[in-house]
Short mmCIF file of C-alpha atoms in Angstrom, two decimals:
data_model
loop_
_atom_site.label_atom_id
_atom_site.label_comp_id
_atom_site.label_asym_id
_atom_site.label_seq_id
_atom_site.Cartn_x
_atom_site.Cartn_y
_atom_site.Cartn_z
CA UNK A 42 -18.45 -5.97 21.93
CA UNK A 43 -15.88 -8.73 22.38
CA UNK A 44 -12.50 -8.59 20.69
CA UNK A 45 -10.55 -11.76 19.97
CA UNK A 46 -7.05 -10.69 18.56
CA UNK A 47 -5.84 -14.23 16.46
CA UNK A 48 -2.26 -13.70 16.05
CA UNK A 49 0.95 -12.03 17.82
CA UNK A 50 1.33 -9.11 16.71
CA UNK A 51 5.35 -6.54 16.22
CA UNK A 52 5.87 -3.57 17.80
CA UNK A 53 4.74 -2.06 14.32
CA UNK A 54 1.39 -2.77 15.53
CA UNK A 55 2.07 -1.77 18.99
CA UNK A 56 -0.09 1.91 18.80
CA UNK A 57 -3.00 -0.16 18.03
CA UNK A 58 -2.75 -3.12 20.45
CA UNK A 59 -2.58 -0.40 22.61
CA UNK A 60 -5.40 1.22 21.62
CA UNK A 61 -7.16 -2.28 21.50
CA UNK A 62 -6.29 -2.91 24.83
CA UNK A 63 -7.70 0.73 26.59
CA UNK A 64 -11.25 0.60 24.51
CA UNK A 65 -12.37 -2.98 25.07
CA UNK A 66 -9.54 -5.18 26.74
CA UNK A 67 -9.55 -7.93 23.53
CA UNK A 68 -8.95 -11.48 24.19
CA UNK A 69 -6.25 -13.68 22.52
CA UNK A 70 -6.94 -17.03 20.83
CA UNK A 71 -3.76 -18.31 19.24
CA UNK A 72 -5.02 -19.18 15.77
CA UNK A 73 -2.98 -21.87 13.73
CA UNK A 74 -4.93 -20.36 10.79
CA UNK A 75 -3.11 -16.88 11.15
CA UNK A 76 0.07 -18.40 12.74
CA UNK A 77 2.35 -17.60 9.90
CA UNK A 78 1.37 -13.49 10.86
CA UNK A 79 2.89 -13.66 13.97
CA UNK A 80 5.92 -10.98 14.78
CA UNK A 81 4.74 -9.07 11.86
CA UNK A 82 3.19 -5.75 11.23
CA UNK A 83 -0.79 -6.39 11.45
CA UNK A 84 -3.02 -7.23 13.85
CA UNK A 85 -5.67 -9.95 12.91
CA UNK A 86 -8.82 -9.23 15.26
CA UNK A 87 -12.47 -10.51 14.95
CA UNK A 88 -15.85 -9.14 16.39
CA UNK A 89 -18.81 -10.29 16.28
CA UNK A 90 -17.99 -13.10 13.58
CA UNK A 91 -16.61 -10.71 11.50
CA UNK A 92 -12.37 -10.35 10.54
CA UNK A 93 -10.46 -7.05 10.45
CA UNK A 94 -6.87 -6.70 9.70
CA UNK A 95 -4.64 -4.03 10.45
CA UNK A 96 -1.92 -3.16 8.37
CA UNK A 97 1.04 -1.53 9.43
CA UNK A 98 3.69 -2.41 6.69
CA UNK A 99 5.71 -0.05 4.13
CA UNK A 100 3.23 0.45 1.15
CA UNK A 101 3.82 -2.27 -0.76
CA UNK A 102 0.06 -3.60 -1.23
CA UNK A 103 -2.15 -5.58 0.63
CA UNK A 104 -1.09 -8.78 1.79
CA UNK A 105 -3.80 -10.99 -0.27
CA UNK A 106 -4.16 -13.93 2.07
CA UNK A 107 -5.70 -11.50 4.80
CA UNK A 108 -7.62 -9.57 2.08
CA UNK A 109 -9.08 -12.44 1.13
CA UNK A 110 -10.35 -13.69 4.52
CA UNK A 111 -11.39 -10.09 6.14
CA UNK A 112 -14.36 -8.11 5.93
CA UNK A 113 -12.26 -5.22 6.73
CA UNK A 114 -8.82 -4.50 5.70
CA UNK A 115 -7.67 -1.20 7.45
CA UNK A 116 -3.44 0.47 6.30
CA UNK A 117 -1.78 2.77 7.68
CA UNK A 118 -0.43 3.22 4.35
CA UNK A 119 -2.86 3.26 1.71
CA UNK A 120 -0.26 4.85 -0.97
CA UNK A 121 -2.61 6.92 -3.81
CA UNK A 122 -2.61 5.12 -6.92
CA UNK A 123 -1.51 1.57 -5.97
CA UNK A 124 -4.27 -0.89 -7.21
CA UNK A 125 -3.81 -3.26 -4.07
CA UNK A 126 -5.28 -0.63 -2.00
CA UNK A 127 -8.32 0.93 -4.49
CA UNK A 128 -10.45 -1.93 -3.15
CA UNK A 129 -13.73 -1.96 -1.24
CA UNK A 130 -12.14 -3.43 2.14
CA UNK A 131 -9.60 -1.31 1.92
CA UNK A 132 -9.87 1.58 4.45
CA UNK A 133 -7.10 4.21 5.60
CA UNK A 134 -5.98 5.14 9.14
CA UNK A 135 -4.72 8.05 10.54
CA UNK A 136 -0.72 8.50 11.38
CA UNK A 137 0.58 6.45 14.54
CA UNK A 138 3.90 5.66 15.77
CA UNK A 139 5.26 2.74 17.42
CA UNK A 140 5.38 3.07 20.95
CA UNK A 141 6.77 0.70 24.13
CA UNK A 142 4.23 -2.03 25.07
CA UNK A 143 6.08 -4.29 26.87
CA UNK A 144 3.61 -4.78 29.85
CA UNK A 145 0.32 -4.85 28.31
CA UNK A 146 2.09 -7.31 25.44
CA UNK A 147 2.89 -9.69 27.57
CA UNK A 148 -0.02 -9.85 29.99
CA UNK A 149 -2.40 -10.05 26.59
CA UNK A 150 -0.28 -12.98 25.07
CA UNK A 151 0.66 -14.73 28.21
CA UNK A 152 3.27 -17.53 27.49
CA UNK A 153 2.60 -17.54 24.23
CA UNK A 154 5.23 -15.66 22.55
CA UNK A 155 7.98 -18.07 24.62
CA UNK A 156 6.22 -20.88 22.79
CA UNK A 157 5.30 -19.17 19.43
CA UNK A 158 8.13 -17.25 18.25
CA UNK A 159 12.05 -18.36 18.16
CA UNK A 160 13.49 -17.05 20.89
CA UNK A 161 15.94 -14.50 19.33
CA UNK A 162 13.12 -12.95 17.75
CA UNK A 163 10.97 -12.65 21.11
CA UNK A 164 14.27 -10.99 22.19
CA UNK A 165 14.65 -8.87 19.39
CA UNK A 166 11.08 -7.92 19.59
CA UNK A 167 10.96 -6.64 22.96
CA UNK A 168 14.23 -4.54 22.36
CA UNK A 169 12.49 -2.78 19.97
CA UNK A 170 10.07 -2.17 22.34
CA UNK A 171 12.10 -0.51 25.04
CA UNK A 172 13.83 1.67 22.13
CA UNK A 173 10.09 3.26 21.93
CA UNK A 174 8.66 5.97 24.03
CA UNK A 175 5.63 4.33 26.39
CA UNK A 176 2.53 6.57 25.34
CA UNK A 177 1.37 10.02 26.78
CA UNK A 178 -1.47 11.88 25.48
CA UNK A 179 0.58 15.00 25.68
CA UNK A 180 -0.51 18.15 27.32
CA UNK A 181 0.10 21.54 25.27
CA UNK A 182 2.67 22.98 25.99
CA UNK A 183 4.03 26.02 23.38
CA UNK A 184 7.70 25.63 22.66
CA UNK A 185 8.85 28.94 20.74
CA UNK A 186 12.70 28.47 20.44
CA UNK A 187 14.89 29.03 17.60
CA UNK A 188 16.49 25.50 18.08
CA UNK A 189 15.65 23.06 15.35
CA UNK A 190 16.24 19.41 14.70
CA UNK A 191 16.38 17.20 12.05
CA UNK A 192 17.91 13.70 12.22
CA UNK A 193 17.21 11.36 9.17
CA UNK A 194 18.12 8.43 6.95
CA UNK A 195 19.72 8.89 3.08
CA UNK A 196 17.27 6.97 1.35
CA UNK A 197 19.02 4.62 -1.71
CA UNK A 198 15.78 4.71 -3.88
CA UNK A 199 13.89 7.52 -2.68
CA UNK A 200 16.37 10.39 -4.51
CA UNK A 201 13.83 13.01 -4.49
CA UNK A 202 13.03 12.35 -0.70
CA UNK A 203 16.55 12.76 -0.15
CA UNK A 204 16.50 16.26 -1.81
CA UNK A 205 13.85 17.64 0.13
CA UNK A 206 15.32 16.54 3.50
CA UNK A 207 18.83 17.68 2.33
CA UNK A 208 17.49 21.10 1.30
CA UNK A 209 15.45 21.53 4.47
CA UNK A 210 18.63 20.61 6.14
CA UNK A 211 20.55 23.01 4.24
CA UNK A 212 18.45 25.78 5.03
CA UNK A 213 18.16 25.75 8.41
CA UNK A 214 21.63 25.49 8.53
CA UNK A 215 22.25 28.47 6.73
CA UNK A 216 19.23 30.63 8.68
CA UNK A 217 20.97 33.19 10.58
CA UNK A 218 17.81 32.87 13.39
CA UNK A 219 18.34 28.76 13.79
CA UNK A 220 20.15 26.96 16.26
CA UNK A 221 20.20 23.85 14.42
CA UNK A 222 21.09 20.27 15.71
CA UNK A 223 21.59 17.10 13.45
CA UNK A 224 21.70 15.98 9.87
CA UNK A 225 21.48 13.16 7.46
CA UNK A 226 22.85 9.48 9.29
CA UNK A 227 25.40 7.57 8.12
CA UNK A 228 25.06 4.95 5.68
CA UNK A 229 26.67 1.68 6.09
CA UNK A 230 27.44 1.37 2.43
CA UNK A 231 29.07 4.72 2.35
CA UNK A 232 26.98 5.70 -0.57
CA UNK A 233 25.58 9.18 0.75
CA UNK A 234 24.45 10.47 -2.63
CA UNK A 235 26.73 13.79 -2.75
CA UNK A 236 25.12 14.68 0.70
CA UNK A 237 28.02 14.17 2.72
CA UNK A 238 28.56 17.86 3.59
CA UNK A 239 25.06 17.33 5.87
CA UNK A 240 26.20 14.45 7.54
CA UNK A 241 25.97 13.99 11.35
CA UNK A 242 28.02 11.99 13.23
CA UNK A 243 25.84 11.31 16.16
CA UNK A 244 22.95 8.65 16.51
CA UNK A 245 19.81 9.53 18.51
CA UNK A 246 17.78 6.70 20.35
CA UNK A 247 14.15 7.10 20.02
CA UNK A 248 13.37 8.53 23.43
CA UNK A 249 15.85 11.35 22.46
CA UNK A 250 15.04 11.84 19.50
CA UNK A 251 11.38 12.49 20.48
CA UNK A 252 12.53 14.67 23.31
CA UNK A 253 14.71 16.52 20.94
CA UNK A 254 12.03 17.18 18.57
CA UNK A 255 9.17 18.48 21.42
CA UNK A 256 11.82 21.41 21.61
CA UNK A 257 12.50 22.11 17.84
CA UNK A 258 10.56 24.70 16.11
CA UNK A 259 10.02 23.31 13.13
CA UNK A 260 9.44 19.45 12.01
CA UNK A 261 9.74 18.75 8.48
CA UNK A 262 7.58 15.84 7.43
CA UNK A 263 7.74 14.51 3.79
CA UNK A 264 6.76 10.86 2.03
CA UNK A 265 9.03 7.74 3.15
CA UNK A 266 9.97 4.92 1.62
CA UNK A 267 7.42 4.01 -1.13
CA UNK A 268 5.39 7.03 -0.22
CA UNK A 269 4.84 6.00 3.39
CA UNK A 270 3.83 8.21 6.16
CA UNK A 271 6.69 9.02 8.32
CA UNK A 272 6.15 7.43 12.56
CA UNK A 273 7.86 10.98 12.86
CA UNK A 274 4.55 13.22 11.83
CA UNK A 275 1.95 11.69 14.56
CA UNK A 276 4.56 11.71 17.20
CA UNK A 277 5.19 15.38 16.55
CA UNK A 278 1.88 16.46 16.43
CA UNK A 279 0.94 14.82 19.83
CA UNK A 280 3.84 16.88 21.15
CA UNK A 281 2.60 19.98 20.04
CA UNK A 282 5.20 20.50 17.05
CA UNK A 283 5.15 23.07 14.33
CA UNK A 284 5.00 20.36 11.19
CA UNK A 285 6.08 21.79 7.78
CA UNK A 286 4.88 19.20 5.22
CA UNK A 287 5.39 18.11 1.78
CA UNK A 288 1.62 16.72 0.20
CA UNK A 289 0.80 13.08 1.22
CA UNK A 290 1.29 10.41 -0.78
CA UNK A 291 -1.36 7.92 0.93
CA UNK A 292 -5.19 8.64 1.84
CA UNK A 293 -5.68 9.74 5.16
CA UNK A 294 -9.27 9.37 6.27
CA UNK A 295 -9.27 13.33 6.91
CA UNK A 296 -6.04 15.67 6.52
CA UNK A 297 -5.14 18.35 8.71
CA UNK A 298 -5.46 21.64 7.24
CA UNK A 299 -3.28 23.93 5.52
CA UNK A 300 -2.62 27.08 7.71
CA UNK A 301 -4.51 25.82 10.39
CA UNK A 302 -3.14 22.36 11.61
CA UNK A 303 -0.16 22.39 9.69
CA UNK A 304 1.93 23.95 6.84
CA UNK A 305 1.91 22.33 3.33
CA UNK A 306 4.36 23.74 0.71
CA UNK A 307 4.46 21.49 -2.77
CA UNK A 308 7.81 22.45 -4.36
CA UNK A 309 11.70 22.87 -2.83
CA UNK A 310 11.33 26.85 -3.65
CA UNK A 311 9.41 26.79 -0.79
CA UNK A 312 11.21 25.25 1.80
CA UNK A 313 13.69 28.49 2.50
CA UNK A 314 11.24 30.79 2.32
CA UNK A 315 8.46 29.21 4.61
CA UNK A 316 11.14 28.79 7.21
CA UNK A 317 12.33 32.29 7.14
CA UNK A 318 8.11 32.97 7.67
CA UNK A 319 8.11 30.61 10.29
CA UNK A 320 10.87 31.72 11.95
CA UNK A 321 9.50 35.37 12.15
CA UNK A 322 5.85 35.04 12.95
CA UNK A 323 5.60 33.64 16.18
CA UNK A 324 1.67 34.55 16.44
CA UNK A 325 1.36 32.21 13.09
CA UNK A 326 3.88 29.45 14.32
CA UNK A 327 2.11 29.08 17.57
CA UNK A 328 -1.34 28.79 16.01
CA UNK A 329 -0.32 25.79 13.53
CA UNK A 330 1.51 23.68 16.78
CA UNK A 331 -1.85 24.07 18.68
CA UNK A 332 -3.97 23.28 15.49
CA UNK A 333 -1.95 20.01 14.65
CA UNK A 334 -2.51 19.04 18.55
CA UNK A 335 -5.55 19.68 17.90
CA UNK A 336 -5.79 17.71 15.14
CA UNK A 337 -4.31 14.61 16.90
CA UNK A 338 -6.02 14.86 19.75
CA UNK A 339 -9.52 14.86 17.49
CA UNK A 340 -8.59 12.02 15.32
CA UNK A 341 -5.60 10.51 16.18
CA UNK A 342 -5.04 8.94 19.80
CA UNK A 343 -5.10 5.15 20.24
CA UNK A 344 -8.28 5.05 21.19
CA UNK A 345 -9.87 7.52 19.08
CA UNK A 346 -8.15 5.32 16.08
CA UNK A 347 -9.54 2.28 17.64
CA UNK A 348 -13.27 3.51 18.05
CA UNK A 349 -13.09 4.60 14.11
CA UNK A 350 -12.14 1.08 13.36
CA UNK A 351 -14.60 -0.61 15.32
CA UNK A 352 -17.74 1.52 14.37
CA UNK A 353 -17.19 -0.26 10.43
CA UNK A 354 -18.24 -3.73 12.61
CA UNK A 355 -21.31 -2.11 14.03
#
């Protein structure tokens, strides 16, 4: 099966051109066609005279221009209810997160990002990319602590995510058993929302953050922006993390389940009172990190992503 990837893809995409690159070493063939696609979020591939697209953007629908021209449009955020995605060539992907590239980007695209892209964005991009952990498939290791983090954004137009995240906070701070770490970052604007009181001062680069999370006990995952899957919730899971998790608001292509592979509560009742449980049932905490490994390790790796893509073009 030969892949020809036709554009340059962003380190949005960079899970997948990873994947791409350990199942069946694609080809690139700059395409004038899909020029304008370059240093964005999707990855335009063909096989076998056939076009796939993958999407890695907020939900915000399907870019029409590739839907149009694919046989296959796969997101990584098919948002329930949006009519852009309830379309036959519209297929959903399991949770990813972007990861550092660098090497395998540049020997796949040769010189052509140097003659491509502008040059501040070819700089920009492969910042980015050395901001992102390089990928491990993880082993299991259990990590029972009391220590918890939390580090996240105050949304302007997602109120009610910011209420979950700010009671979570909240309650873990309060938990006589936590040791908790972080907080809700700083705006630029200033406009924190009345959550100023769960501020934190400090910024955490991605490698720390992700090595700060593989020892908290808990990781609270909840719908981003527009109902997008948080980078945060695959990451975790490949480290072995105890996710607490509010429903998902985009199709998966299976979800992990409830008391097995992770812990689903539905309203913010819930939130203070599963983390007391969590907090005092090791037997039951250690069960749901292993499940949700589990569960990545099943459906979720680069490559296992990138064999469930490519069996639609057999």
């Amino acid at each position: 099966m030969k892949v020809i990837i036709h554009n340059i893809s962003n380190y949005y995409s960079s899970y997948y051109l990873h994947g791409l690159i350990k199942v069946h070493e694609p080809h690139f063939s700059a395409s004038k066609e899909f020029s304008s696609f370059n240093n964005r979020g999707y990855i335009v591939f063909e096989i076998n005279g056939k076009l796939g697209v993958i999407d890695n953007h907020d939900p915000i629908g399907v870019n029409e221009e590739l839907y149009e021209k694919s046989d296959f449009y796969f997101v990584t955020n098919k948002v329930k209810g949006n009519p852009s995605y309830e379309r036959e060539k519209v297929f959903p992907l399991f949770p990813h997160y972007p990861i550092d590239v660098r090497s395998s980007y540049l020997k796949l695209f040769g010189l052509h990002p140097f003659l491509k892209l502008r040059p501040i964005d070819f700089v920009k991009e492969l910042y980015a990319q050395s901001l992102r952990p390089l990928y491990n498939s993880e082993q299991f290791q259990y990590h029972g602590s009391n220590y918890v983090f939390f580090s996240g954004s105050i949304w302007k137009k997602e109120p009610f995510a910011n209420q979950l995240r700010a009671t979570f906070i909240q309650a873990c701070k309060d938990h006589p058993m936590i040791n908790f770490e972080g907080g809700f970052v700083e705006r630029k604007d200033g406009q924190h929302g009345g959550y100023d009181h769960l501020l934190n001062t400090k910024k955490y680069k991605p490698r720390e953050f992700a090595s700060l999370s593989r020892q908290s006990r808990i990781i609270f995952n909840n719908p981003a922006v527009l109902g997008a899957v948080s980078w945060r919730l695959a990451e975790s899971q490949n480290l072995g993390s105890f996710v607490l998790s509010f429903p998902f608001d985009i199709h998966l292509p299976k979800y992990p389940l409830h008391g097995e592979e992770i812990h689903m509560i539905n309203s913010l009742e819930e939130i203070s009172e599963s983390i007391d449980y969590i907090m005092k049932n090791d037997s039951y905490h250690q069960k749901i990190s292993k499940g949700g490994k589990l569960f990545f390790d099943k459906y979720c790796t680069p490559e296992k992503q990138i064999n469930f893509v490519l069996n639609y073009f057999q």
